[in-house]
Structure formats: C-alpha cells, structure tokens
PDB file of C-alpha atoms in Angstrom:
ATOM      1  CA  UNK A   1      11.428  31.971   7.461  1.00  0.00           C
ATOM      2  CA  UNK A   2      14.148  32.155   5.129  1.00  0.00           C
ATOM      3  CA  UNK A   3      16.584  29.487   4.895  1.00  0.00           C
ATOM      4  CA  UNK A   4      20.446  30.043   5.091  1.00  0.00           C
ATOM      5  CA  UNK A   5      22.857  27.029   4.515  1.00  0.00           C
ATOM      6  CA  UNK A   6      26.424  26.487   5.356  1.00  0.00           C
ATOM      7  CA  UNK A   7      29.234  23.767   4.264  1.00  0.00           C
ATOM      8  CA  UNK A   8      30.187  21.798   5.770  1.00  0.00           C
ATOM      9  CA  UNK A   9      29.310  21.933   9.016  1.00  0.00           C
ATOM     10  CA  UNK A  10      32.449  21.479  10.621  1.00  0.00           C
ATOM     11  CA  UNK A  11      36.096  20.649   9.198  1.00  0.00           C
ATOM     12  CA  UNK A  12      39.537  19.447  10.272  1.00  0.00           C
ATOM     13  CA  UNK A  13      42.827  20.911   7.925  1.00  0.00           C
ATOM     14  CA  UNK A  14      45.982  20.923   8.939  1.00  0.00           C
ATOM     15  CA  UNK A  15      48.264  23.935   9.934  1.00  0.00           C
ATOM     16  CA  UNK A  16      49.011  25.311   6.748  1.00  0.00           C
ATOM     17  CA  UNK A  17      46.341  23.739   4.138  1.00  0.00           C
ATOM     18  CA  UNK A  18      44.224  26.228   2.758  1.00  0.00           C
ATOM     19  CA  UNK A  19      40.482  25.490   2.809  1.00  0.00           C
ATOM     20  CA  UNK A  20      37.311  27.073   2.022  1.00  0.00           C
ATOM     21  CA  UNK A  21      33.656  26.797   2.907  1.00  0.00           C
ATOM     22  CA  UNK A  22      30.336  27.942   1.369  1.00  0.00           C
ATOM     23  CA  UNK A  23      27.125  29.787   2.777  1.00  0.00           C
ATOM     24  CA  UNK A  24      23.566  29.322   0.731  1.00  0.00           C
ATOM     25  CA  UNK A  25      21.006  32.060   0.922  1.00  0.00           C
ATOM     26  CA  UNK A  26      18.381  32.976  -1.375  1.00  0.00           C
ATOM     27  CA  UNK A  27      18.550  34.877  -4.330  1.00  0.00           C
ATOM     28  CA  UNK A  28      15.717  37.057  -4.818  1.00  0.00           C
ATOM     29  CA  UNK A  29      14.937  40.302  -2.467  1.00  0.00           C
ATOM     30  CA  UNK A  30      19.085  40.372  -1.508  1.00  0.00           C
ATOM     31  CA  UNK A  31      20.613  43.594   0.556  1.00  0.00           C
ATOM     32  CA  UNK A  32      23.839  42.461   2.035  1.00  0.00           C
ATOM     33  CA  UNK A  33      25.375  39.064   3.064  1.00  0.00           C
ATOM     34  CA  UNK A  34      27.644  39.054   6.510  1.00  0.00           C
ATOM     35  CA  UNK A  35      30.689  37.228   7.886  1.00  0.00           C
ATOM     36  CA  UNK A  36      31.566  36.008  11.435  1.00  0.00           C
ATOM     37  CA  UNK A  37      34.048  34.496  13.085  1.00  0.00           C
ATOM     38  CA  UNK A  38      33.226  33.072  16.476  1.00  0.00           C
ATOM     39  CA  UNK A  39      35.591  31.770  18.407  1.00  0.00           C
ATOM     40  CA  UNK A  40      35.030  29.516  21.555  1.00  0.00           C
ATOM     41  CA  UNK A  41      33.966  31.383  24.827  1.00  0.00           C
ATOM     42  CA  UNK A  42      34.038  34.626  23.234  1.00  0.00           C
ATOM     43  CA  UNK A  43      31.602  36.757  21.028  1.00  0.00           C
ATOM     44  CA  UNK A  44      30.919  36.591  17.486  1.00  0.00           C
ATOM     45  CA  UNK A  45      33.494  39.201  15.327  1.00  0.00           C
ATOM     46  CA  UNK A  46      32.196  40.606  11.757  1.00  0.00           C
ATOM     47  CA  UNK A  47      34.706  39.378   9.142  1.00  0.00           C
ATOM     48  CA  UNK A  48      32.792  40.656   6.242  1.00  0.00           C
ATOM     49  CA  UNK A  49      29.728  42.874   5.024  1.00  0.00           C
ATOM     50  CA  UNK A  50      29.641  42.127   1.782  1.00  0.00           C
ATOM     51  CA  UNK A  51      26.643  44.047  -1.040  1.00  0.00           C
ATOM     52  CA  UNK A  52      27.658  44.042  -4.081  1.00  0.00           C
ATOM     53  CA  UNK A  53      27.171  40.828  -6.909  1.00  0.00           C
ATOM     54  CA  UNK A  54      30.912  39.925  -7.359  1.00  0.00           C
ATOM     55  CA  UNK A  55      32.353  41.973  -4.474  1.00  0.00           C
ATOM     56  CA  UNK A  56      35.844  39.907  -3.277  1.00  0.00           C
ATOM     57  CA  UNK A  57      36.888  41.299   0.478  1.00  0.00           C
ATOM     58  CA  UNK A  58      39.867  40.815   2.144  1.00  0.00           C
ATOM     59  CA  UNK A  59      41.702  40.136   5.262  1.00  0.00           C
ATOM     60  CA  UNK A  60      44.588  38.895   5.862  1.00  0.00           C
ATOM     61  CA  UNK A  61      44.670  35.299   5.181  1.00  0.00           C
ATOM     62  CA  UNK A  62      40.824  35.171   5.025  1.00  0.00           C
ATOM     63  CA  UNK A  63      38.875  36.166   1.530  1.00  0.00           C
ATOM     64  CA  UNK A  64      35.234  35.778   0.463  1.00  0.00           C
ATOM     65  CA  UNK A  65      33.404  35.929  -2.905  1.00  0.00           C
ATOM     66  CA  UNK A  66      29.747  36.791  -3.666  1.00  0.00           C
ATOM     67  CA  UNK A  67      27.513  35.444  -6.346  1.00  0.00           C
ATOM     68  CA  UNK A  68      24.278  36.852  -5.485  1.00  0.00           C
ATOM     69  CA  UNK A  69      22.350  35.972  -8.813  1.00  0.00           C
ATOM     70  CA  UNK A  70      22.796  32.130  -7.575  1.00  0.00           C
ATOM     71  CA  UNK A  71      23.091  32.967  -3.897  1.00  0.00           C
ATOM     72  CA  UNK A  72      26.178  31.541  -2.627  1.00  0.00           C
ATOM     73  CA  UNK A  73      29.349  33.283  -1.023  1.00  0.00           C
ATOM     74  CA  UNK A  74      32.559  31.567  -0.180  1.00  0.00           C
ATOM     75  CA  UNK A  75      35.145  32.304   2.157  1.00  0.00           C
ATOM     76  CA  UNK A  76      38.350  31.187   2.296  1.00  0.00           C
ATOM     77  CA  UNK A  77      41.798  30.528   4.255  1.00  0.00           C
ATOM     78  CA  UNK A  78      44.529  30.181   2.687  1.00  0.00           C
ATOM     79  CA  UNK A  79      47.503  28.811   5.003  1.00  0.00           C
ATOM     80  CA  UNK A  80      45.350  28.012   7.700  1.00  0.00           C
ATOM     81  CA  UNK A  81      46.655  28.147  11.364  1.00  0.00           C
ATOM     82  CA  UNK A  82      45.985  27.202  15.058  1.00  0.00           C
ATOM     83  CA  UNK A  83      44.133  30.432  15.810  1.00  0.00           C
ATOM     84  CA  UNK A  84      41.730  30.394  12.708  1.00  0.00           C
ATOM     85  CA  UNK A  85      40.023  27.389  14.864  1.00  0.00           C
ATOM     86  CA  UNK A  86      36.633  29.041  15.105  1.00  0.00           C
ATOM     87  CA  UNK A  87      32.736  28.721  14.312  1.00  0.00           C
ATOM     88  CA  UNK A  88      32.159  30.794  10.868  1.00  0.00           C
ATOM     89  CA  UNK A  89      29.026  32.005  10.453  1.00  0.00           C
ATOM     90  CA  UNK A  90      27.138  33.398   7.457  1.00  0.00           C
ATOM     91  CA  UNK A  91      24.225  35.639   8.024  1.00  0.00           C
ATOM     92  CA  UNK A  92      21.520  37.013   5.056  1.00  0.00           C
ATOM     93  CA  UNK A  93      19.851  40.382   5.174  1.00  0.00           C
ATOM     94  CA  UNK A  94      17.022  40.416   2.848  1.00  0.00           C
ATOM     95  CA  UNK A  95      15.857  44.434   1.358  1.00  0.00           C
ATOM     96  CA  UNK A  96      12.389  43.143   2.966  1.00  0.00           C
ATOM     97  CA  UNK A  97      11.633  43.009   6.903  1.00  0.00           C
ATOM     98  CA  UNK A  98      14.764  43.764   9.572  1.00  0.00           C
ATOM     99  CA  UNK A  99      16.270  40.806  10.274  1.00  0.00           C
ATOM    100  CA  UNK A 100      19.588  38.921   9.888  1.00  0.00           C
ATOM    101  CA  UNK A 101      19.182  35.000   9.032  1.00  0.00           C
ATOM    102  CA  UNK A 102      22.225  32.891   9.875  1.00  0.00           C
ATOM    103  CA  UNK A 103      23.558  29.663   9.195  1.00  0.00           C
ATOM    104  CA  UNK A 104      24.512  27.325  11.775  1.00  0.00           C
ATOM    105  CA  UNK A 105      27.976  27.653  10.920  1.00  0.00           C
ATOM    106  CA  UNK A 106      30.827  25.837   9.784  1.00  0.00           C
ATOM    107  CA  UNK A 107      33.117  24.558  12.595  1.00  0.00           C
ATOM    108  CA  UNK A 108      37.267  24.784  11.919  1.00  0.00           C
ATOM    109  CA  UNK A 109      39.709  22.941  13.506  1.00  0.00           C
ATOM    110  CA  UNK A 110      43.345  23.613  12.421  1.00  0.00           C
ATOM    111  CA  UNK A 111      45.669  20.433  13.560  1.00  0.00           C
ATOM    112  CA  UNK A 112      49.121  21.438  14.578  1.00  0.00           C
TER     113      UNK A 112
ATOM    114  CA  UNK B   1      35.417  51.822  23.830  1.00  0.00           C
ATOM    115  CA  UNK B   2      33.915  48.959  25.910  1.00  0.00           C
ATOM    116  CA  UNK B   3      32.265  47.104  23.718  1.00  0.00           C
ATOM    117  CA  UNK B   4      28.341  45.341  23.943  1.00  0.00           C
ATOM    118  CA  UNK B   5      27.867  44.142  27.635  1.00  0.00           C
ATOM    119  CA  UNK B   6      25.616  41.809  28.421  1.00  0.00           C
ATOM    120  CA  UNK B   7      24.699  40.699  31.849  1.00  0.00           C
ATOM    121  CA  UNK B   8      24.482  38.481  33.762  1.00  0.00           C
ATOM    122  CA  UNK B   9      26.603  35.890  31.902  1.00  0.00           C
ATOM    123  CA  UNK B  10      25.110  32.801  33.336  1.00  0.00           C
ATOM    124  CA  UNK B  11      21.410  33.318  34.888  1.00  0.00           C
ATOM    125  CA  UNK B  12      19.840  30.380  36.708  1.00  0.00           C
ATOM    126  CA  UNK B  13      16.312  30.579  37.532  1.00  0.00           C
ATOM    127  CA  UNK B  14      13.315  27.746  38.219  1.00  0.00           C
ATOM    128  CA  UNK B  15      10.450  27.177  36.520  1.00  0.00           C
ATOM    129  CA  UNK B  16       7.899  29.608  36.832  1.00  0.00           C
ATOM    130  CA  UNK B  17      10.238  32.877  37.435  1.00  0.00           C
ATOM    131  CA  UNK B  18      11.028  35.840  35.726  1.00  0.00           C
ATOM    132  CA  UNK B  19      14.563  36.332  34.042  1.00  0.00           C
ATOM    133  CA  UNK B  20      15.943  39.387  33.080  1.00  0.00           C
ATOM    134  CA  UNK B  21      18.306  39.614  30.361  1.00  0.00           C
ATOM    135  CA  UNK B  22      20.318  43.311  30.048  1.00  0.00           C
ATOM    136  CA  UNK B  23      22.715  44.550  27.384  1.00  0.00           C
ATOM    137  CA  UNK B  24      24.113  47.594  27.157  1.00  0.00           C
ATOM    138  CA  UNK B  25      25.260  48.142  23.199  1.00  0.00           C
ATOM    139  CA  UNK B  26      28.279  49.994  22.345  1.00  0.00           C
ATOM    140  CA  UNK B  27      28.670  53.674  22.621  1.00  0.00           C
ATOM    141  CA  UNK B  28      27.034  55.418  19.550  1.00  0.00           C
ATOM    142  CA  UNK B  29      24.918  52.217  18.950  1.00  0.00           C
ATOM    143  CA  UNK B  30      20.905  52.904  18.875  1.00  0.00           C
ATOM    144  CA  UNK B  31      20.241  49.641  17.120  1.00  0.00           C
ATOM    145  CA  UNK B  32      19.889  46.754  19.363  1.00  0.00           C
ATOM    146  CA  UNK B  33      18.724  43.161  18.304  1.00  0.00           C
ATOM    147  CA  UNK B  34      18.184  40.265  20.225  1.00  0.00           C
ATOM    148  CA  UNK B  35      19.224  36.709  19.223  1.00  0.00           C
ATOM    149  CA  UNK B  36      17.891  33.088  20.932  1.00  0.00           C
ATOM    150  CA  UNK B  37      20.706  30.174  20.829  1.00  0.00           C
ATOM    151  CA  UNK B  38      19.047  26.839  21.539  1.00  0.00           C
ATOM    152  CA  UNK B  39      21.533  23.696  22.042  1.00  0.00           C
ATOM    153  CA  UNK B  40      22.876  22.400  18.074  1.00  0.00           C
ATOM    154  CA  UNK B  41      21.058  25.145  16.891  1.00  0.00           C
ATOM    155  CA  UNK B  42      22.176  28.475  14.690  1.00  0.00           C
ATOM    156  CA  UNK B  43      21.760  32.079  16.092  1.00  0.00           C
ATOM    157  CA  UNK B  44      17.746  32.234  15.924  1.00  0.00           C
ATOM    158  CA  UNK B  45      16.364  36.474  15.736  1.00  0.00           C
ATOM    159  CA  UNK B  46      14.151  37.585  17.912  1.00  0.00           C
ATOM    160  CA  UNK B  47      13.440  41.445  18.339  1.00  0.00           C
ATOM    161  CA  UNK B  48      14.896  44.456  16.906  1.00  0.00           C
ATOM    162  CA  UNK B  49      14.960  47.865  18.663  1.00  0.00           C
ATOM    163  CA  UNK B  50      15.963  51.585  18.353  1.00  0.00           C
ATOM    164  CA  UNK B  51      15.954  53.829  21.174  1.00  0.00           C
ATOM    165  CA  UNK B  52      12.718  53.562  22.537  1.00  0.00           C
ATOM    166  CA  UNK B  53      10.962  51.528  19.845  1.00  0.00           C
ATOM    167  CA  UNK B  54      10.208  47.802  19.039  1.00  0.00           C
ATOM    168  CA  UNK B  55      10.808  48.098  15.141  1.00  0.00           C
ATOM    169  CA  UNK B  56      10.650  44.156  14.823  1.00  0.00           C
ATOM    170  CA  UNK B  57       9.622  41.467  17.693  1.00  0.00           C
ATOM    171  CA  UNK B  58       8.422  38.832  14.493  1.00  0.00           C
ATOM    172  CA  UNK B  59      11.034  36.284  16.341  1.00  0.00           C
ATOM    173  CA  UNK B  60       9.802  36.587  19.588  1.00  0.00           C
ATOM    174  CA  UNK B  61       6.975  34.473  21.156  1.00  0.00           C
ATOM    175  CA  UNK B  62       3.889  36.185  21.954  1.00  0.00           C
ATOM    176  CA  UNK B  63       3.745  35.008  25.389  1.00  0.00           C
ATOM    177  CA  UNK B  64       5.704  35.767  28.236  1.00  0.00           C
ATOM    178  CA  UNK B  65       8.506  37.604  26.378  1.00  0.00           C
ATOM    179  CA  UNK B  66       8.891  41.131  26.313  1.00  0.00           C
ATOM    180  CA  UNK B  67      11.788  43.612  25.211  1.00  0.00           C
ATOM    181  CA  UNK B  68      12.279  47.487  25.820  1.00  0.00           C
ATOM    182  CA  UNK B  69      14.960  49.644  24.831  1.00  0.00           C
ATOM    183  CA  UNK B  70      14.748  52.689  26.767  1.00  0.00           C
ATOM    184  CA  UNK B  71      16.009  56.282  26.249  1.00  0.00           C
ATOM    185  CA  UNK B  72      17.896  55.544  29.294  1.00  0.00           C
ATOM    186  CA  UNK B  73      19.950  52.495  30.152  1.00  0.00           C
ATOM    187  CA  UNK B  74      20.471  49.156  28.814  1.00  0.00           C
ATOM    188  CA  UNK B  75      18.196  47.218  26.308  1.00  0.00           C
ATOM    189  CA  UNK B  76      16.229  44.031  28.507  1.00  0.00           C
ATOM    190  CA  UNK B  77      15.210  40.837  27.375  1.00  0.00           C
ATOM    191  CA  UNK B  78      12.300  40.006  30.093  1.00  0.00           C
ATOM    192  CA  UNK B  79      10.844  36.409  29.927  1.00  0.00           C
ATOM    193  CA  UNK B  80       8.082  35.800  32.565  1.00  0.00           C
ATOM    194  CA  UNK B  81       7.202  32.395  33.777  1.00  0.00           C
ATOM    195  CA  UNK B  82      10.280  30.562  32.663  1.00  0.00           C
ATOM    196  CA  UNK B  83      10.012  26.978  31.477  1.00  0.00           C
ATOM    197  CA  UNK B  84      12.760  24.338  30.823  1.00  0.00           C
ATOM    198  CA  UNK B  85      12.374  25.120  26.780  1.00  0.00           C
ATOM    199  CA  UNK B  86      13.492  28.839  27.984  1.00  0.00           C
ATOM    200  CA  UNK B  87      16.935  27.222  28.387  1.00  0.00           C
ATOM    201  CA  UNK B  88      19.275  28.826  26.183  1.00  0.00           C
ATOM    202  CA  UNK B  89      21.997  31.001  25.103  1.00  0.00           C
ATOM    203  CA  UNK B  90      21.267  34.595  24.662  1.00  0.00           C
ATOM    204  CA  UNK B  91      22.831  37.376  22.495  1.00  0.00           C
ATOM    205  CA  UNK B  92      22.436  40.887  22.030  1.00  0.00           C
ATOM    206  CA  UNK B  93      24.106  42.610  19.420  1.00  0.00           C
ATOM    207  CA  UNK B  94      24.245  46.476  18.190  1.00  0.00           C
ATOM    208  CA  UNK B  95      24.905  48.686  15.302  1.00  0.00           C
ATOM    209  CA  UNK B  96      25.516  52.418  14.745  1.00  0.00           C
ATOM    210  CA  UNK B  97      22.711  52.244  11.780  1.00  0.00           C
ATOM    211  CA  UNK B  98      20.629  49.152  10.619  1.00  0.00           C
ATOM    212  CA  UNK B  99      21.587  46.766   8.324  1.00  0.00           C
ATOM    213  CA  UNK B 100      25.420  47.193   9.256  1.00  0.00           C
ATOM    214  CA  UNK B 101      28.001  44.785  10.848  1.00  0.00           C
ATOM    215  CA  UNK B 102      26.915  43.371  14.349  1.00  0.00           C
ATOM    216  CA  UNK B 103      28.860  44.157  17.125  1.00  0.00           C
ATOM    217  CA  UNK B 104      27.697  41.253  19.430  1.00  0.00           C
ATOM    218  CA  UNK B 105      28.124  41.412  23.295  1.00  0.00           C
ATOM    219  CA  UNK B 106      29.274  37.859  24.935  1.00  0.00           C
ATOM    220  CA  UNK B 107      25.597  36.284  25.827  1.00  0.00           C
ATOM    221  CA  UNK B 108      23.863  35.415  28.876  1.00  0.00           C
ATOM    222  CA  UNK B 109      23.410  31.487  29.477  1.00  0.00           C
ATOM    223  CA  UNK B 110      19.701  30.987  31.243  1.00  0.00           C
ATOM    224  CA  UNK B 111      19.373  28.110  32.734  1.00  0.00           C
ATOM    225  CA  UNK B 112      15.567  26.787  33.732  1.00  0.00           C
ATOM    226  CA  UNK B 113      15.299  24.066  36.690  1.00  0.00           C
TER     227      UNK B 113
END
C-alpha cells in the first residue's frame, strides 16, 4: 500500500485570502499525480492531471505545482471565495499496478 | 452527456443479505473502477475493470465481494452476506482510457442493520 498525504486536513480562510495546501506521494515509480475537488453532496470533479516534473496547471483562481523528484504537489487559491468550500483531494498513480491512491483530503471552508 | 450513474443512492439492507451496487459509466467510458469510503476515511480502491474483464480486484476482499463489467449494461458491485463493517460509501468512477482523469458518478450509501 502506498501512502499519500495531504495538508492540512481541513482549513478555515476568509473570503478573499489566498491559501494553499500540499499532497505527499512517493517519489520513485511516478506516472501522473491527480486533482479533485469534491464538494458536499455531490461527486468528486478532476481539477488537475498533472505528469510532468515541474508542470504548473491552471484554472481560474486555482493553480498547482509538481515536484516529483521530492514528491510533493501544491495547489493553490488565490482570492478564495464562498464556493471554493470543498474537500480537495490528491490522488497518486504509480507506472506499476492500476490503481489510484488518494489522500484523505484537505477540507476548505471560505468565511464570508 | 449524462454523466456516471450510480444506483441506488442509499441501499439499506440487514445483515446477512446481498447488496447490489450498479453504475453505469459515461458514454465512451470502458474503464470502470470501484472505490470503498469508510466513515473519516479517504477514497479506499477496490477493483478495476474494462469491458468484460477484471484487470485489478487487489482492493477487494476475497470473500463475499464480487464485480463484473459486462459487454452489456452497467458495471455491479455485488457483496454477499452483508455485515455491519460493509457499511459504507460507495463510488464508481470511469475513464475513456486508463490512467486518465476520473469521471466519478455520485455513490451509493449501504447501510448494514
């Protein structure tokens, strides 16, 4: 079982602070490292599919960064609102086996 | 488009039944993996199908769980002989080609009395 780590595991900002949180995923064997938003009572939404060692995506408000030689990837809000209140989850495919291993998330809440 | 549809949503069932878990993944879709939600607990893999093959059931117990994916119809979770530990939240997600982004459907919520 491979082990995938997120921080922190939940967070309060207010509307209009930017903030960022990190996922932790091993280094060796990588293939691709995904982003989800998940949003209470509804399905989880790909942000993200990042591959590449230094790849920076983009949407919108929301960014991420990948180091895969240390395996971390952050992802960011900048200007955070209301509606970005959601679970974020991180989830590592190794170039071995078929699976996806996620974190358990980081929980946002963006205060009025 | 409709996207992955799961069903039932909420499934209650006592000890010693059968559930059956079905999700139909999104047009074009013949990837389909299955994913266990247990309370405080992260999104935990179970099986992984194409169309008409089990290509990896390493996160699913040996016992009482099964999963097909048929050339026909929806993918099903099957779980004989619930027990209360069966209790969970589960997901079924799809993908036009492995390893890309999961389209996930909206989960089925098995509850074990």
């Amino acid at each position: 079982i491979l082990n995938v780590e997120q921080s922190p595991q939940s967070l309060h900002v207010q509307e209009g602070d930017s903030t960022n949180f990190t996922c932790s995923f091993p280094s060796s064997n990588f293939y691709a490292l995904h982003w989800y938003r998940w949003e209470t009572a509804k399905s989880p939404e790909a942000l993200f599919v990042m591959t590449l060692n230094g790849d920076e995506k983009k949407k919108g408000r929301i960014s991420a960064t990948l180091n895969t030689k240390e395996g971390y990837s952050y992802l960011y809000i900048k200007g955070s609102q209301p509606e970005d209140s959601a679970t974020y989850l991180c989830a590592f495919s190794p170039n071995t086996g078929n699976q996806f291993y996620f974190g358990t998330g980081t929980s946002l809440t963006v205060i009025p | 488009n409709a996207g992955v549809m799961q069903n039932p949503r909420h499934l209650v069932r006592r000890r010693g039944q059968e559930a059956r878990l079905r999700c139909s993944p999104m047009k074009g879709h013949s990837h389909v993996y299955w994913y266990r939600q247990l309370p405080e607990e992260g999104l935990k893999f179970m099986v992984y199908l194409q169309k008409e093959n089990i290509i990896d059931e390493s996160g699913m117990p040996k016992e009482r769980f099964s999963a097909e994916f048929p050339k026909e119809g929806p993918s099903i979770l099957r779980i004989q002989q619930v027990v209360r530990g069966d209790s969970a939240a589960y997901f079924c997600a799809s993908s036009p080609r492995h390893n890309e982004k999961l389209f996930f459907g909206s989960g089925t919520q098995l509850s074990v009395l």
